[in-house]
Coordinates of C-alpha atoms in Angstrom, one line a residue:
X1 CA 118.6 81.1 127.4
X2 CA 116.6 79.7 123.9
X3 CA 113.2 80.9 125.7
X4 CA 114.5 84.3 126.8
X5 CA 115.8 84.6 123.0
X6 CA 112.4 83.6 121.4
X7 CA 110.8 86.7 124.2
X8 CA 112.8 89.1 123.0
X9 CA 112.5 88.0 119.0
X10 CA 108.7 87.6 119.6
X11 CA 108.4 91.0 121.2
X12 CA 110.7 92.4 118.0
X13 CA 108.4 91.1 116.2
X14 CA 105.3 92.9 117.8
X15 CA 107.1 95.8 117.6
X16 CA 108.1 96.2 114.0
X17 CA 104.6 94.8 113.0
X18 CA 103.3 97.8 114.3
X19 CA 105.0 99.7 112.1
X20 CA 104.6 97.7 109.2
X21 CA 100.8 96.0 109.6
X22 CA 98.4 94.8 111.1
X23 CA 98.4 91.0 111.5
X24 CA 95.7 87.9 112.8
X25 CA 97.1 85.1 114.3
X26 CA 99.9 84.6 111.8
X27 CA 103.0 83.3 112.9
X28 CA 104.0 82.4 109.6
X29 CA 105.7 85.7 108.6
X30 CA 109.5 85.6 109.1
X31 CA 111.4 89.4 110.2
X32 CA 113.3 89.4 106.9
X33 CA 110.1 89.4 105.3
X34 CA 108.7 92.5 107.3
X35 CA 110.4 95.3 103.8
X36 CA 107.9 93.1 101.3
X37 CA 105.2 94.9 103.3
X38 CA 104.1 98.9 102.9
X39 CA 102.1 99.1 105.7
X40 CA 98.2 98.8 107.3
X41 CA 98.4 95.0 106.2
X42 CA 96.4 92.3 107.0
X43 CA 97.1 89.1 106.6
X44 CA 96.6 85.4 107.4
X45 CA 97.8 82.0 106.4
X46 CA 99.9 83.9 103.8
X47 CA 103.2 82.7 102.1
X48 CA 105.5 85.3 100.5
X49 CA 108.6 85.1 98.1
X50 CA 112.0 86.9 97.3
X51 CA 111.8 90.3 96.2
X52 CA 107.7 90.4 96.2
X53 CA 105.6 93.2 98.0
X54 CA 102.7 94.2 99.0
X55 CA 101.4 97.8 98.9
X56 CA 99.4 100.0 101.7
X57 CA 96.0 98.7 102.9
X58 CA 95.8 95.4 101.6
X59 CA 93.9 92.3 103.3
X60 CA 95.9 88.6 102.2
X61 CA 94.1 85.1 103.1
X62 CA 95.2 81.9 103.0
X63 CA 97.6 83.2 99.7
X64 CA 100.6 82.1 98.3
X65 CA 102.4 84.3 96.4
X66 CA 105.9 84.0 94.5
X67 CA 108.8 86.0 93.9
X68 CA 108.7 89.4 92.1
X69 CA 105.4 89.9 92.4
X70 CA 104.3 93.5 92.8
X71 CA 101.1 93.7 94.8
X72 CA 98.9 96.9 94.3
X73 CA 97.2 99.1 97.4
X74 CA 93.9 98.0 98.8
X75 CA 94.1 94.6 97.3
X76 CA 91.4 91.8 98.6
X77 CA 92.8 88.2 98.3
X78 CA 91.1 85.2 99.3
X79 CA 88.1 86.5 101.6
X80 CA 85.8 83.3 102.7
X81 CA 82.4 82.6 100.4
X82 CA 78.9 82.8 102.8
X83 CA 76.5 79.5 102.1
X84 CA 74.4 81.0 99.5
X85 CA 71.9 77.9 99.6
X86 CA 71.4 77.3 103.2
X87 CA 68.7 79.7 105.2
X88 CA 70.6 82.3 105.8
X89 CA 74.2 83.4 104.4
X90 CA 75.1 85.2 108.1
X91 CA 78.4 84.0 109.2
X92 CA 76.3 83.6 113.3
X93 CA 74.3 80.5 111.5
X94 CA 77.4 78.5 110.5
X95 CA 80.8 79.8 112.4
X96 CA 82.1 77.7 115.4
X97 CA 80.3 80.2 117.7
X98 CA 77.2 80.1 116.1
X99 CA 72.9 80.5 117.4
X100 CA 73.2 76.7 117.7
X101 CA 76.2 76.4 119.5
X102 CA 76.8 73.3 117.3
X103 CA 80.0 72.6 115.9
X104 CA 78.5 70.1 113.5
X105 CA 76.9 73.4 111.2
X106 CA 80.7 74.5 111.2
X107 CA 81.3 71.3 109.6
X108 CA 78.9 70.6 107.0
X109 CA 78.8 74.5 105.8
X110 CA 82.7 76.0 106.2
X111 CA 84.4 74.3 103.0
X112 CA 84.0 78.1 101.9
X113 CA 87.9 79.0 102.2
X114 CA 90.1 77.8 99.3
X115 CA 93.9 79.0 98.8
X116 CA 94.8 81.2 96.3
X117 CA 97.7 80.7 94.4
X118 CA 99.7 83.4 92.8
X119 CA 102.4 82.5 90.9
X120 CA 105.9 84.5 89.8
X121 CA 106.5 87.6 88.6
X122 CA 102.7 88.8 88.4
X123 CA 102.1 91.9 88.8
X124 CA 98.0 93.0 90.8
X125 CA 96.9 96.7 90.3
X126 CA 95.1 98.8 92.9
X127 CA 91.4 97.7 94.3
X128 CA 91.9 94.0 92.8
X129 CA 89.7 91.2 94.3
X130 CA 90.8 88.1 94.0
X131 CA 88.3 85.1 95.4
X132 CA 89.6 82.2 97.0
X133 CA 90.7 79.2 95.3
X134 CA 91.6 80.9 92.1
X135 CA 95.1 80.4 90.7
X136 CA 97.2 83.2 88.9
X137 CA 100.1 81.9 86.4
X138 CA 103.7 83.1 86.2
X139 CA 104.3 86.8 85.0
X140 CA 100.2 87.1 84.7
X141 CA 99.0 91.0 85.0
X142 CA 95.5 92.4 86.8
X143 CA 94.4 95.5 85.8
X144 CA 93.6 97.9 89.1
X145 CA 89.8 97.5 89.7
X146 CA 89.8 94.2 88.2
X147 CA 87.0 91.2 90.1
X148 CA 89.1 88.1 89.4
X149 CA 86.6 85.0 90.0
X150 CA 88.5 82.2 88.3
X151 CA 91.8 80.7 86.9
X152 CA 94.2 83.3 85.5
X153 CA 96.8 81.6 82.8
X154 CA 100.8 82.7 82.5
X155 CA 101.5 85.9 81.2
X156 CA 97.8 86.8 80.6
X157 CA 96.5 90.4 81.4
X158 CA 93.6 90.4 82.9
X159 CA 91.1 93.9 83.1
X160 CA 87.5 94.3 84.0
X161 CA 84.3 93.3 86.4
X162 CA 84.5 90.3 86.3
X163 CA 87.8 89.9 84.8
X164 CA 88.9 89.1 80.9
X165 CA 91.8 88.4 79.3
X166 CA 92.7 91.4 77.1
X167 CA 95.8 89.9 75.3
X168 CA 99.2 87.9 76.4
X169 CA 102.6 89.9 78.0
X170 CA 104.2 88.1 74.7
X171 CA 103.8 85.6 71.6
X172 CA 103.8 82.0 72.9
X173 CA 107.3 81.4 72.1
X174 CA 108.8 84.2 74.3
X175 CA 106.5 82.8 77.2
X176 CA 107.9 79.2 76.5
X177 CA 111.2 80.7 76.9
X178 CA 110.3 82.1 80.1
X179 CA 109.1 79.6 81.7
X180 CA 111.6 77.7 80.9
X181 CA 114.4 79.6 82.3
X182 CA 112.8 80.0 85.8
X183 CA 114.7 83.2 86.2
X184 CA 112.3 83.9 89.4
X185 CA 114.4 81.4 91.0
X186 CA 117.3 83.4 91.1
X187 CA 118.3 86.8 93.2
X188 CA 118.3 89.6 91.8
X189 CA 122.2 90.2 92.0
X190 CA 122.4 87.4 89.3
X191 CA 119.9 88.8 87.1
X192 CA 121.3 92.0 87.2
X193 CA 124.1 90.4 84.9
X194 CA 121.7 89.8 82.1
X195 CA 120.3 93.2 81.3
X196 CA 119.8 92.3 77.8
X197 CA 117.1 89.5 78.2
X198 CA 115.7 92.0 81.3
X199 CA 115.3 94.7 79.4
X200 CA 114.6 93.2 75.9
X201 CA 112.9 89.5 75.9
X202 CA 113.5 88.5 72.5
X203 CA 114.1 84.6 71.7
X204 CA 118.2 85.3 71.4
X205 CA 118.6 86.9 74.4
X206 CA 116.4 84.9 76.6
X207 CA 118.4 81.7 75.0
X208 CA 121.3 83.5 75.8
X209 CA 119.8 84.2 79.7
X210 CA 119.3 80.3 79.8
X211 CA 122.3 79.0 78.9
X212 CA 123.9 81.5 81.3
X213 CA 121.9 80.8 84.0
X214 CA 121.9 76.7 83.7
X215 CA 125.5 77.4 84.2
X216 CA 125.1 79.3 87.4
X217 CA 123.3 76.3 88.8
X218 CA 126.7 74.5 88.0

């Protein structure tokens, strides 16, 4: 009966994913997870939050994202780097299937994929590309078009090929506030009762937020 139930989820699955995106060899998506997509996506190796999406036509790689992070269309996250100091950069020298048919090339050349890590509340514009093994802070922003090629810092915004930070969401304090409070951590039916600190950050109402919230956890 378990395997007859795991057919039919699995071919659920397929189905809906049609639908939704396309996907490679990634078994890691859960069904409840199938409304954070828009649809034509491509992922692998990917890891989503609560309440986080991703628009049309985007390709995700070995990624971790957080929770109510807003994803642009046509995104590129964490593509592969190509040797650029070995003979040649073609992917047929060093893959496992390559002209040698050696797997010790793979070996010494393929350290080129690095996770990405995106944090909460970070919000990616259209046409981003974001290279592998860079890491994007809590409630960061990139500007659509943007070539991201290193670290990004909480609550920076980020613009421009290659990407600089233009200015910070807020003053440090209201970011210390922020991150204190975690509020990423809690659904959005909670938040909801704390429209003040949503809709207006300052120092009293994100104090206020906190002390709420800690009590919550209680």
């Amino acid at each position: 009966m378990g395997n007859f139930v795991k057919r039919i989820k699995r071919k659920l699955k397929n189905l809906l994913f049609k639908n939704y995106r396309n996907i490679d060899n990634d078994k890691s998506i859960e069904l409840k997870q199938l409304d954070n997509f828009h649809g034509n996506n491509k992922v692998f190796n990917f890891e989503i939050g609560n309440n986080s999406y991703v628009s049309f036509n985007s390709i995700i790689y070995h990624t971790t994202i957080g929770s109510y992070c807003s994803i642009g269309p046509n995104v590129v996250i964490g593509y592969g780097d190509h040797p650029i100091n070995s003979l040649s950069t073609s992917p047929s020298i060093y893959l496992n299937e390559n002209i040698y048919n050696k797997k010790e090339i793979d070996e010494v050349l393929l350290p080129h994929f690095k996770r990405v890590f995106i944090g909460n509340d970070v919000w990616i514009g259209a046409n981003v590309y974001i290279k592998n093994g860079v890491k994007i802070g809590n409630g960061a922003v990139i500007g659509a078009g943007a070539v991201i090629l290193k670290d990004v810092n909480d609550y920076e915004i980020v613009v421009g090929v290659p990407g600089k930070v233009i200015r910070k969401r807020f003053d440090d304090a209201i970011i210390e506030l922020l991150l204190k409070s975690e509020w990423w951590k809690y659904d959005a039916s909670i938040l909801k009762k704390h429209k003040s600190a949503l809709s207006n950050p300052t120092e009293i109402n994100l104090k206020e937020m906190i002390k709420n919230l800690s009590n919550e956890r209680e």
